[in-house]
PDB file of C-alpha atoms in Angstrom:
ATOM      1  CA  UNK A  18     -56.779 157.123 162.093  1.00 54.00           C
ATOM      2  CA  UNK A  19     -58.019 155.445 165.318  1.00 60.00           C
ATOM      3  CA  UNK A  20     -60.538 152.274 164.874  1.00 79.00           C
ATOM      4  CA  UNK A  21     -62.311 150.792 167.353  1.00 88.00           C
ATOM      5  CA  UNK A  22     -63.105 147.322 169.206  1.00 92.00           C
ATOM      6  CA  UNK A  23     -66.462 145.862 170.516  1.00 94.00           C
ATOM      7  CA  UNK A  24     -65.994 143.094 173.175  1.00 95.00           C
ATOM      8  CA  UNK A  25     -68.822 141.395 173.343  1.00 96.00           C
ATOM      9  CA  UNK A  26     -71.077 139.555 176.474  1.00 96.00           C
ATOM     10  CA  UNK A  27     -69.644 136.447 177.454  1.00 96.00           C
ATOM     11  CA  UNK A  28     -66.356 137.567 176.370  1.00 97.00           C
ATOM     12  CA  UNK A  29     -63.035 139.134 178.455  1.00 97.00           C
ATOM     13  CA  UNK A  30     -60.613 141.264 176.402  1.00 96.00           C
ATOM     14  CA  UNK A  31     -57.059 141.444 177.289  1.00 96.00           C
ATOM     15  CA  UNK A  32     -55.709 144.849 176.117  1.00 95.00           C
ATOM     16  CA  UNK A  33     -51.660 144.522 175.717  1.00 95.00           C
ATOM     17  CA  UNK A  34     -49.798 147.641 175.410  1.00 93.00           C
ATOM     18  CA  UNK A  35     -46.510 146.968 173.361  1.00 90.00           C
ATOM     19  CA  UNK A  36     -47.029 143.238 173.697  1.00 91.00           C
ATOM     20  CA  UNK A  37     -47.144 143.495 177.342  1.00 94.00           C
ATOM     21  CA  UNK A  38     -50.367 142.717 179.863  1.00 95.00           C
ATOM     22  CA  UNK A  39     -52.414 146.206 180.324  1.00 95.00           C
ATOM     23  CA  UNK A  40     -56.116 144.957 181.847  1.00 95.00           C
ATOM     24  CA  UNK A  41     -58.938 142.898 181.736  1.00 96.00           C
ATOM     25  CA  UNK A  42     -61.671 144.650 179.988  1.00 96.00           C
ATOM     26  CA  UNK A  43     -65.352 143.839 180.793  1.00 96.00           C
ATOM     27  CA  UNK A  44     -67.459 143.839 177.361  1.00 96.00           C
ATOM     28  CA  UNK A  45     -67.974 147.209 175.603  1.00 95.00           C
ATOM     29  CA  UNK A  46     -66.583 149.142 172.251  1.00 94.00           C
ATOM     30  CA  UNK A  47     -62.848 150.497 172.754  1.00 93.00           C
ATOM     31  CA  UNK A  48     -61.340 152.635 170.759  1.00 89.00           C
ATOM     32  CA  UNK A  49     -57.741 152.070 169.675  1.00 85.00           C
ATOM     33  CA  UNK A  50     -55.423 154.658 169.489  1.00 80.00           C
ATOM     34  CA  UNK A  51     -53.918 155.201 165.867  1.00 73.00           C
ATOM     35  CA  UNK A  52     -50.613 155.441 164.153  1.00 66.00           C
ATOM     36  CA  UNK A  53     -49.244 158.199 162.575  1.00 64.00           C
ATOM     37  CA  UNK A  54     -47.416 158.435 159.780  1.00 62.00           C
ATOM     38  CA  UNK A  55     -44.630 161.726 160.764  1.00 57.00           C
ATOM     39  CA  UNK A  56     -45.719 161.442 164.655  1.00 56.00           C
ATOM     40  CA  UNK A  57     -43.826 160.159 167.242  1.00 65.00           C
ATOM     41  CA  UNK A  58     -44.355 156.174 167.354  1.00 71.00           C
ATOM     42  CA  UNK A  59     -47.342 155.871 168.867  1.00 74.00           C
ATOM     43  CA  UNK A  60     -47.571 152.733 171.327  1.00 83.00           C
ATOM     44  CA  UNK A  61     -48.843 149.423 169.562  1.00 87.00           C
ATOM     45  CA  UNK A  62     -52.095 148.579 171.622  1.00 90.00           C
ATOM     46  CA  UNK A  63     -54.427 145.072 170.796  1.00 91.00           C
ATOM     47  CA  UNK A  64     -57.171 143.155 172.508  1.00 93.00           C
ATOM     48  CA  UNK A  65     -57.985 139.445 172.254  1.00 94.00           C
ATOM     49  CA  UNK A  66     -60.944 138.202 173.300  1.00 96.00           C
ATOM     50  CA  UNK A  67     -61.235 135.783 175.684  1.00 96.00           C
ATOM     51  CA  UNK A  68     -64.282 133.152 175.952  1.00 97.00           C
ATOM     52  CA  UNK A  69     -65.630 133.249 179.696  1.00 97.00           C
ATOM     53  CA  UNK A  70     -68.607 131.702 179.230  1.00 97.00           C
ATOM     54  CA  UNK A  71     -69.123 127.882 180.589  1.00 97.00           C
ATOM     55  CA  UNK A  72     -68.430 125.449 177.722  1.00 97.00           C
ATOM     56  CA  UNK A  73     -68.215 121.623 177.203  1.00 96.00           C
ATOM     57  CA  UNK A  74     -65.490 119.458 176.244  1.00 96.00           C
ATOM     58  CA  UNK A  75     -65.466 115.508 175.238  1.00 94.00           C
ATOM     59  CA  UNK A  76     -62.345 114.284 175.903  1.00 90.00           C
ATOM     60  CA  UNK A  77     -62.072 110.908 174.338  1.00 85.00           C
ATOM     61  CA  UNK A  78     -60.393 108.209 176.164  1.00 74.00           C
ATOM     62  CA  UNK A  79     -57.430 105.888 175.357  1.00 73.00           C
ATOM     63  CA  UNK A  80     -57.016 102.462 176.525  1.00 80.00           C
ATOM     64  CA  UNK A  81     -56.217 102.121 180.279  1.00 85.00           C
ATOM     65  CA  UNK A  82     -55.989  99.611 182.630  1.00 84.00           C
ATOM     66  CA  UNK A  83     -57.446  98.914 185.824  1.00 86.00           C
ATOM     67  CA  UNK A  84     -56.307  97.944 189.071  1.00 88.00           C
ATOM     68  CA  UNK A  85     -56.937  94.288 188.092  1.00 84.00           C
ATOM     69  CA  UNK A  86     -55.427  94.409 184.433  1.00 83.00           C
ATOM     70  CA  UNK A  87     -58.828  95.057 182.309  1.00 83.00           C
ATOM     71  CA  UNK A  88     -57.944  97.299 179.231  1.00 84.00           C
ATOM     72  CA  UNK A  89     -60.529  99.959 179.469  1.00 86.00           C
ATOM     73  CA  UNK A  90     -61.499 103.304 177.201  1.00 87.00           C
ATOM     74  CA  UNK A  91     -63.636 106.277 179.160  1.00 88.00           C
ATOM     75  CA  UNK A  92     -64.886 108.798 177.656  1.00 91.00           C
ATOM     76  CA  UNK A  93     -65.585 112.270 179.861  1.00 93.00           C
ATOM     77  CA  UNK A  94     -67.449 115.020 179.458  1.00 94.00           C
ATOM     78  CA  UNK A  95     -65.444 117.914 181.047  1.00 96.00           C
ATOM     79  CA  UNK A  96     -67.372 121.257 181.716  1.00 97.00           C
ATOM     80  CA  UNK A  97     -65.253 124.152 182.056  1.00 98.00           C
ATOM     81  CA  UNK A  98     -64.939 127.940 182.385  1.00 97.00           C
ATOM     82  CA  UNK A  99     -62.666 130.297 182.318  1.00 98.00           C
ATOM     83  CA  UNK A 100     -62.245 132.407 185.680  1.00 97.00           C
ATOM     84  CA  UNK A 101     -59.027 134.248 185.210  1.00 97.00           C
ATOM     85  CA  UNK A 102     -58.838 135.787 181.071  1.00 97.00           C
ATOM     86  CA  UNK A 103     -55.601 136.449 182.061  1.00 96.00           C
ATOM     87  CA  UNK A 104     -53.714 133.138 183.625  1.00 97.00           C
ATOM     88  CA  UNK A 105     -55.147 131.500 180.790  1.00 97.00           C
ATOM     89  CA  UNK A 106     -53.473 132.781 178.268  1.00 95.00           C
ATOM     90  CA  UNK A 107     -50.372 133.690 180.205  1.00 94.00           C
ATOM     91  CA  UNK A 108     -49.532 130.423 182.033  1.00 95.00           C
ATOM     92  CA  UNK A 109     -50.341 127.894 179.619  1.00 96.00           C
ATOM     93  CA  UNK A 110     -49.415 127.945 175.931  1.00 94.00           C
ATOM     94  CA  UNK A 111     -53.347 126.606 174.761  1.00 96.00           C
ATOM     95  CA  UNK A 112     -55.541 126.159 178.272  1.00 96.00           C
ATOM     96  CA  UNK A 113     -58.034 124.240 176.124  1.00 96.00           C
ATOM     97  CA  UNK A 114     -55.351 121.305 175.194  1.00 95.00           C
ATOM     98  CA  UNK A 115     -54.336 121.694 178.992  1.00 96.00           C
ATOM     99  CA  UNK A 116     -57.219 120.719 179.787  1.00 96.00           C
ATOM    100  CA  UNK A 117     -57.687 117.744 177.683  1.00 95.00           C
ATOM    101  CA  UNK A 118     -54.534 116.328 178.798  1.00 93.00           C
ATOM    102  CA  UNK A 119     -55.054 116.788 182.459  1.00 95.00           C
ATOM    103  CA  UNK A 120     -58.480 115.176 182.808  1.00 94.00           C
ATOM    104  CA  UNK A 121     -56.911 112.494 180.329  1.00 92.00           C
ATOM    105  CA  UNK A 122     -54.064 112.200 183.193  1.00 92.00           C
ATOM    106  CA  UNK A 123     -56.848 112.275 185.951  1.00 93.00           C
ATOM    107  CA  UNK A 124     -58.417 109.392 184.558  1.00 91.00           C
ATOM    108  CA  UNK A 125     -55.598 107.210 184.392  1.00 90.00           C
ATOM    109  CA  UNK A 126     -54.559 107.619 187.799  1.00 91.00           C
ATOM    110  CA  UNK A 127     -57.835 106.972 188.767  1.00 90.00           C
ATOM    111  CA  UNK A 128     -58.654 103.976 186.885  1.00 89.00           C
ATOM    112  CA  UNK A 129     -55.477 102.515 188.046  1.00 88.00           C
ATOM    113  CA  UNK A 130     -56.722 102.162 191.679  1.00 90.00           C
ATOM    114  CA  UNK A 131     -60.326 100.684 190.577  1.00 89.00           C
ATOM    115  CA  UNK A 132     -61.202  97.306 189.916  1.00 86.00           C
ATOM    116  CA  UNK A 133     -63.633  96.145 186.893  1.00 81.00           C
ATOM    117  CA  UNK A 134     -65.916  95.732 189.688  1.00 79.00           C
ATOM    118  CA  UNK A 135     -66.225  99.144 191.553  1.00 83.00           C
ATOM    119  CA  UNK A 136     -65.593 100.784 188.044  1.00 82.00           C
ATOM    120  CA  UNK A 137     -69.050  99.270 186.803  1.00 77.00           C
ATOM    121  CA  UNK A 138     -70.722  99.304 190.335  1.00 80.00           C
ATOM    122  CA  UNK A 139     -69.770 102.977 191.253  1.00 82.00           C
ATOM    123  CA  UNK A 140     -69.165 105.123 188.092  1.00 80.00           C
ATOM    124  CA  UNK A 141     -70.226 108.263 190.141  1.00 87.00           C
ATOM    125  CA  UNK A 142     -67.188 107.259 192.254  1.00 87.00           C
ATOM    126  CA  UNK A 143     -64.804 107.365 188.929  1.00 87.00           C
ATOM    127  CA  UNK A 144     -66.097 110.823 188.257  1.00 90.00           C
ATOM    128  CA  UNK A 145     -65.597 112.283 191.350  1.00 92.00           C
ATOM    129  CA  UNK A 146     -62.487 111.179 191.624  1.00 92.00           C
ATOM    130  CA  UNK A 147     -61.433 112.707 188.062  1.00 92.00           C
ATOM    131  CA  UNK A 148     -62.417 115.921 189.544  1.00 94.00           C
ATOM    132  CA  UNK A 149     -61.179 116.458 192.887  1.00 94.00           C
ATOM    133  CA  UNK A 150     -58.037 115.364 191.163  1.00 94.00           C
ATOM    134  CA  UNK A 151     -58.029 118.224 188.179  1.00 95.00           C
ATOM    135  CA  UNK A 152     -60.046 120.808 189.593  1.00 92.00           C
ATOM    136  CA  UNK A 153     -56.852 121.928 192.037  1.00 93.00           C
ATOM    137  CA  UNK A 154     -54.552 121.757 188.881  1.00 95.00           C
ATOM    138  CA  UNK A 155     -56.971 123.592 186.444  1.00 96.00           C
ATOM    139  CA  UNK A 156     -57.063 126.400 189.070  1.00 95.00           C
ATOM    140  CA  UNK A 157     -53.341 127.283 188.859  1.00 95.00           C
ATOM    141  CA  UNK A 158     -54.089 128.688 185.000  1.00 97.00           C
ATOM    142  CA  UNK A 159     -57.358 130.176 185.668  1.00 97.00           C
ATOM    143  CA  UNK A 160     -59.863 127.774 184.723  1.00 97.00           C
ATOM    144  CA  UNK A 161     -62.587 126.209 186.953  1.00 97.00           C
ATOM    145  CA  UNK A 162     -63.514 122.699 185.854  1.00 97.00           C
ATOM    146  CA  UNK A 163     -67.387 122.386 187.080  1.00 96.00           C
ATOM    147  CA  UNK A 164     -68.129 118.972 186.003  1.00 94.00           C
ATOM    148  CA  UNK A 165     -65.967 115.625 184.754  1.00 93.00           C
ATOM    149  CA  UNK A 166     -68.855 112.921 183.909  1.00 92.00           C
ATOM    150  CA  UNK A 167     -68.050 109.524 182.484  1.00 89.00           C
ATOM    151  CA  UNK A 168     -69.901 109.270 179.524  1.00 86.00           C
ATOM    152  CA  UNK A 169     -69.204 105.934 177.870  1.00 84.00           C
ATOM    153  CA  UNK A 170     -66.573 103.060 178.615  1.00 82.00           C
ATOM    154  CA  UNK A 171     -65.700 100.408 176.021  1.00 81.00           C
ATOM    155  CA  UNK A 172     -64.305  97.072 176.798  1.00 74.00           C
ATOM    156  CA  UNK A 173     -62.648  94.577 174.754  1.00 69.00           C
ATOM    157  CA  UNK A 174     -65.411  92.458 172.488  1.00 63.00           C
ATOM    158  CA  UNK A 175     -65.386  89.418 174.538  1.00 60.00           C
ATOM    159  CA  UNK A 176     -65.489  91.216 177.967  1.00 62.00           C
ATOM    160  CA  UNK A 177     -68.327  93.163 176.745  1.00 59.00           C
ATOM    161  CA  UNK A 178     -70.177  89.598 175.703  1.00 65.00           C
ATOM    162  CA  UNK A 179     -69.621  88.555 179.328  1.00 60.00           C
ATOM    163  CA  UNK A 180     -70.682  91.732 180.856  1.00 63.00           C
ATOM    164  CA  UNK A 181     -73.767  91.545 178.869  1.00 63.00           C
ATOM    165  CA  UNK A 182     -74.876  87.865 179.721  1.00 65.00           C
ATOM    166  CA  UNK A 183     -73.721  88.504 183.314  1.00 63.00           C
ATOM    167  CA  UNK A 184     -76.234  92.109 183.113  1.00 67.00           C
ATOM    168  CA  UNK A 185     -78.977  89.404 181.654  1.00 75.00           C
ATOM    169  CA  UNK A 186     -79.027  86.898 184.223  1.00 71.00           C
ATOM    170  CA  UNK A 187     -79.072  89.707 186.873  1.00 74.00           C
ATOM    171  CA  UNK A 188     -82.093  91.255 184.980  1.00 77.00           C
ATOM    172  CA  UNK A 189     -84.036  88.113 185.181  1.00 83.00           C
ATOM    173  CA  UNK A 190     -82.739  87.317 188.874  1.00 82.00           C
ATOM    174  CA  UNK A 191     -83.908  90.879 189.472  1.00 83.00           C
ATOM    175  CA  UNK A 192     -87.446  89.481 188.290  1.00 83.00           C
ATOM    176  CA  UNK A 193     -87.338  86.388 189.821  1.00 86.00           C
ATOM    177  CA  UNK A 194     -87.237  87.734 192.715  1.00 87.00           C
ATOM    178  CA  UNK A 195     -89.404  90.234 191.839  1.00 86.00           C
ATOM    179  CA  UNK A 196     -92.190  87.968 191.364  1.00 86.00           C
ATOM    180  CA  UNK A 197     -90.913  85.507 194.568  1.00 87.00           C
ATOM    181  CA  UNK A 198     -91.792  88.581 196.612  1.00 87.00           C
ATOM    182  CA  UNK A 199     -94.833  88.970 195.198  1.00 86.00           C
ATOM    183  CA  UNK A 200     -95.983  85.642 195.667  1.00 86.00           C
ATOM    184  CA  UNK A 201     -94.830  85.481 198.909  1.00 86.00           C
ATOM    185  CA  UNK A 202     -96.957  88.653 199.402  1.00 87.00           C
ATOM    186  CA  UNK A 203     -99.830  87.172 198.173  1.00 86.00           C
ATOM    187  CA  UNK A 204     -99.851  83.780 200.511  1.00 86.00           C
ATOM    188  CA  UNK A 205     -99.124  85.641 203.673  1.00 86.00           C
ATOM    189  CA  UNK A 206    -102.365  87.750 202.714  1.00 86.00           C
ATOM    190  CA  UNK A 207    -104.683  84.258 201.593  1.00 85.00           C
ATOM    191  CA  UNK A 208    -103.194  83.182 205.046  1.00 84.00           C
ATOM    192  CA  UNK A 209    -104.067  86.312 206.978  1.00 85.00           C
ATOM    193  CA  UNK A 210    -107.240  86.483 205.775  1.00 84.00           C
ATOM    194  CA  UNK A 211    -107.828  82.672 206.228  1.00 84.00           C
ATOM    195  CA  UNK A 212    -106.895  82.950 209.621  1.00 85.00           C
ATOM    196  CA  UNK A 213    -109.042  85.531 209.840  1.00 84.00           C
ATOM    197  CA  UNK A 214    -111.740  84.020 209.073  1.00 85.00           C
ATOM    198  CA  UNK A 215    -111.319  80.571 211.452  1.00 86.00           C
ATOM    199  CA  UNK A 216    -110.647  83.841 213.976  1.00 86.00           C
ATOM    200  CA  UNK A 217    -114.596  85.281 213.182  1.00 86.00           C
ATOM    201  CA  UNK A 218    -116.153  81.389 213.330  1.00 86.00           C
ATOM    202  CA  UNK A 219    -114.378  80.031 216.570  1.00 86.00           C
ATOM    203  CA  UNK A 220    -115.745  83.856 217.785  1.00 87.00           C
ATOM    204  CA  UNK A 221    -119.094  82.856 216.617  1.00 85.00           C
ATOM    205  CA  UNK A 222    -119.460  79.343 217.878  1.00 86.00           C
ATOM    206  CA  UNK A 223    -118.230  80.438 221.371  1.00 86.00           C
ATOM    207  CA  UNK A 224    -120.600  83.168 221.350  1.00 86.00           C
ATOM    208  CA  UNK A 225    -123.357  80.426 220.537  1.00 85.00           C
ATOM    209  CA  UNK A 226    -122.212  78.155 223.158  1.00 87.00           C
ATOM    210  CA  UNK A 227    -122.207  81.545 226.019  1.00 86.00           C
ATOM    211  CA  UNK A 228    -125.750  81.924 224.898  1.00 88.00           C
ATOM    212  CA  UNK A 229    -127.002  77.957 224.874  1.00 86.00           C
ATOM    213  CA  UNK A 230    -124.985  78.031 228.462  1.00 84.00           C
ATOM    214  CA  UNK A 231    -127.142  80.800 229.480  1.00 84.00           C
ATOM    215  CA  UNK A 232    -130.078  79.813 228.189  1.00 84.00           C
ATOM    216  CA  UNK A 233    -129.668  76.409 229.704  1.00 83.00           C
ATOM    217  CA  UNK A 234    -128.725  78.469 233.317  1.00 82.00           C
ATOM    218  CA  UNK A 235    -131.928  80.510 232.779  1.00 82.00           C
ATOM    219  CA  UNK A 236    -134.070  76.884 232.790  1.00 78.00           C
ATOM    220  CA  UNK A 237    -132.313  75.675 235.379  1.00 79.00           C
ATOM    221  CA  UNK A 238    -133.348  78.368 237.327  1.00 81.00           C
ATOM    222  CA  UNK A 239    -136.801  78.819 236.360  1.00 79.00           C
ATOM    223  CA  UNK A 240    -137.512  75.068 237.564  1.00 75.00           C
ATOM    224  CA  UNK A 241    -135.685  75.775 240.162  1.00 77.00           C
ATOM    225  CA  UNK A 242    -137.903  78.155 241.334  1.00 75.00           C
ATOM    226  CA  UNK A 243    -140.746  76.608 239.676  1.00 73.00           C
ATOM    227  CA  UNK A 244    -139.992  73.560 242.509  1.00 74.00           C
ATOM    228  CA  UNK A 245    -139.491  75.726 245.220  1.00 74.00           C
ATOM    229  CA  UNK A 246    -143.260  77.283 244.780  1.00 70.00           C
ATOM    230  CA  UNK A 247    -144.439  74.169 244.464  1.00 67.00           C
ATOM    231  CA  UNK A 248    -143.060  72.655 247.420  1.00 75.00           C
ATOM    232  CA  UNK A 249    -144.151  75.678 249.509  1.00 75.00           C
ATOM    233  CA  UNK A 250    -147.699  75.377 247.876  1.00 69.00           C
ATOM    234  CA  UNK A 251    -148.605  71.896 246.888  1.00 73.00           C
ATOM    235  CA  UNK A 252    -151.942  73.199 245.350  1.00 71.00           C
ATOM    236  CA  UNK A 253    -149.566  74.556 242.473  1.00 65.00           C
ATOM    237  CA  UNK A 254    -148.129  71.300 241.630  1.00 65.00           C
ATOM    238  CA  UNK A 255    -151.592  69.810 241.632  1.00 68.00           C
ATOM    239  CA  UNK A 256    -153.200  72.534 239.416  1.00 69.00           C
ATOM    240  CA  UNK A 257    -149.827  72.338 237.312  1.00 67.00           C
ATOM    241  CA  UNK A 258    -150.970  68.094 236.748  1.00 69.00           C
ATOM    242  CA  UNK A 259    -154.306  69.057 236.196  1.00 68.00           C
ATOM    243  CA  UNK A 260    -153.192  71.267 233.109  1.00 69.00           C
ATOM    244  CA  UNK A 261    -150.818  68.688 231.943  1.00 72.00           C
ATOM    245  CA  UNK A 262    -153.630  66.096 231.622  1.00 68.00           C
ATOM    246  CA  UNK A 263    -155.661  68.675 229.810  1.00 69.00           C
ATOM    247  CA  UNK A 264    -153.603  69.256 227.050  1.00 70.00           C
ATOM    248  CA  UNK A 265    -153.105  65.480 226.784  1.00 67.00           C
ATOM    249  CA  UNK A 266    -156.355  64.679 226.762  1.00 69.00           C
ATOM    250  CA  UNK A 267    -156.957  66.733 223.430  1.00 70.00           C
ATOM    251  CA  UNK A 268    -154.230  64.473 221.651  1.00 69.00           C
ATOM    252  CA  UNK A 269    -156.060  61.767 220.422  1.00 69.00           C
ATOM    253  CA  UNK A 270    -153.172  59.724 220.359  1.00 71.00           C
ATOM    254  CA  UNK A 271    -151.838  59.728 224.042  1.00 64.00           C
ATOM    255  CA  UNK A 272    -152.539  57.420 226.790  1.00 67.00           C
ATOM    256  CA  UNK A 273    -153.248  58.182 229.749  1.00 61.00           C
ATOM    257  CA  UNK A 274    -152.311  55.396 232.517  1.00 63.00           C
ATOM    258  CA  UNK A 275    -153.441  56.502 235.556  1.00 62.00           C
ATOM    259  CA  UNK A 276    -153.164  54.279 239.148  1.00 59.00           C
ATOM    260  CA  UNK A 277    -155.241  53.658 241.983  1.00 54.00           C
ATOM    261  CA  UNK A 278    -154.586  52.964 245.446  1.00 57.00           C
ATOM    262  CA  UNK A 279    -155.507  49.480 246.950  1.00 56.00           C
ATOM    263  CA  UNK A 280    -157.545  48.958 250.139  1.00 53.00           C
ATOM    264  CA  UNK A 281    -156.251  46.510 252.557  1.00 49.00           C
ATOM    265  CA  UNK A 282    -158.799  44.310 251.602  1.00 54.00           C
ATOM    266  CA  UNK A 283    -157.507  43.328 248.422  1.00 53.00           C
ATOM    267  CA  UNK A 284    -160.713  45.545 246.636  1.00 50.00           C
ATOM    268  CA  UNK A 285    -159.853  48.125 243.932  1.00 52.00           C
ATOM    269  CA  UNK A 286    -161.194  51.243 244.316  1.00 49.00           C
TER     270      UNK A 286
END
């Protein structure tokens, strides 16, 4: 009697045919032949399933030293897939532990070049590197590694004292600075707009001064034509005096001293 086999989204069957390779099936029911008990033998068929969807993997770090002797642990998260059902099972004995060992690997050789320094200042840089150096080596049993991200990475106790006052004082030198800037900020404004403002008054008191100037150069030449009439009609200047007495003689308080011309006789007039 013949029973049958669902393989199911995400999944890859690999149908072997007397133990050996068949095909890759894509996911669907499949119907297996079966045995009988007086026939000839029939063949012996399975299918394992293969996981091709993309899945995670933490692979927890040991400790490893850096290019200047600091014992460091890393932990990565790997993201994976399968690409190839069939070099995964066929060229590794467990792709899965492959993997964990080769990103392990990747890691070391990495972290061996990098300082404590660029390790902390460029952790981007550590993953990348992790990468480019498994994702060629992954490829060669059918497995695409999409991502290697440094998680986490533990120092020894005292280190990690350090590294937290040194992360501290940068904090507040961070501020410091922070608050330098905006002082700094704030007195080149008071100073713009004080400067400003001498700018407006010096604007305003020479615009007073044009305008006494030309005022002043306006009287000038009034009298100065004022004195030219009068010299071409000396009736002007005398009507001029006459007014001028006038208006002192209402003001009770002026006085008026007015001369007369001697006779060459020695008698007033």
């Amino acid at each position: 009697m013949s029973h049958e086999v669902t393989v199911h989204s995400g999944f890859r069957g690999l149908r072997y045919v007397d133990g050996r390779f068949d095909q890759v099936l894509e996911p669907g029911r499949y119907e297996l032949p079966a045995r009988r008990r007086f026939a000839r033998r029939a063949p012996a068929v399975s299918i394992v399933p293969i996981d091709v969807r993309e899945r995670e993997l933490n692979i927890k770090g040991q400790e490893i030293l850096t290019a200047d002797k600091v014992a460091v642990r890393v932990n990565i998260i790997t993201q994976f897939r399968v690409v190839d059902p069939k070099a995964a099972v066929e060229q590794v004995a467990a792709y899965l532990d492959r993997i964990y060992s080769d990103v392990q690997l990747a890691a070391r050789r990495s972290l061996a070049t990098m300082t404590l320094e660029a390790i902390l200042t460029n952790r981007n840089q550590l993953s990348e590197d992790i990468l480019r150096d498994v994702e060629g080596i992954s490829a060669g049993y059918g497995v695409q590694i999409i991502r290697a991200d440094v998680k986490d990475l533990v120092f020894p106790g005292n280190l990690q004292e350090i590294m937290n006052r040194v992360l501290t004082a940068q904090r507040m030198a961070e501020a410091q600075m922070v608050e330098a800037r905006t002082r700094a900020e704030r007195e080149a404004l008071e100073a713009t707009s004080h400067a400003d403002a001498k700018r407006v008054a010096a604007e305003a008191d020479a615009e007073a001064k044009r305008i006494r100037a030309d005022a002043e150069v306006d009287a000038l030449r009034r009298l100065a034509a004022a004195a030219e009439a009068y010299a071409q009609h000396p009736a002007l200047l005398r009507l001029r005096e006459l007014e001028t007495l006038g208006a002192l003689g209402a003001n009770a308080s002026a006085r008026l001293y007015i001369g007369f011309d001697k006779h060459s006789d020695g008698v007033d007039n």
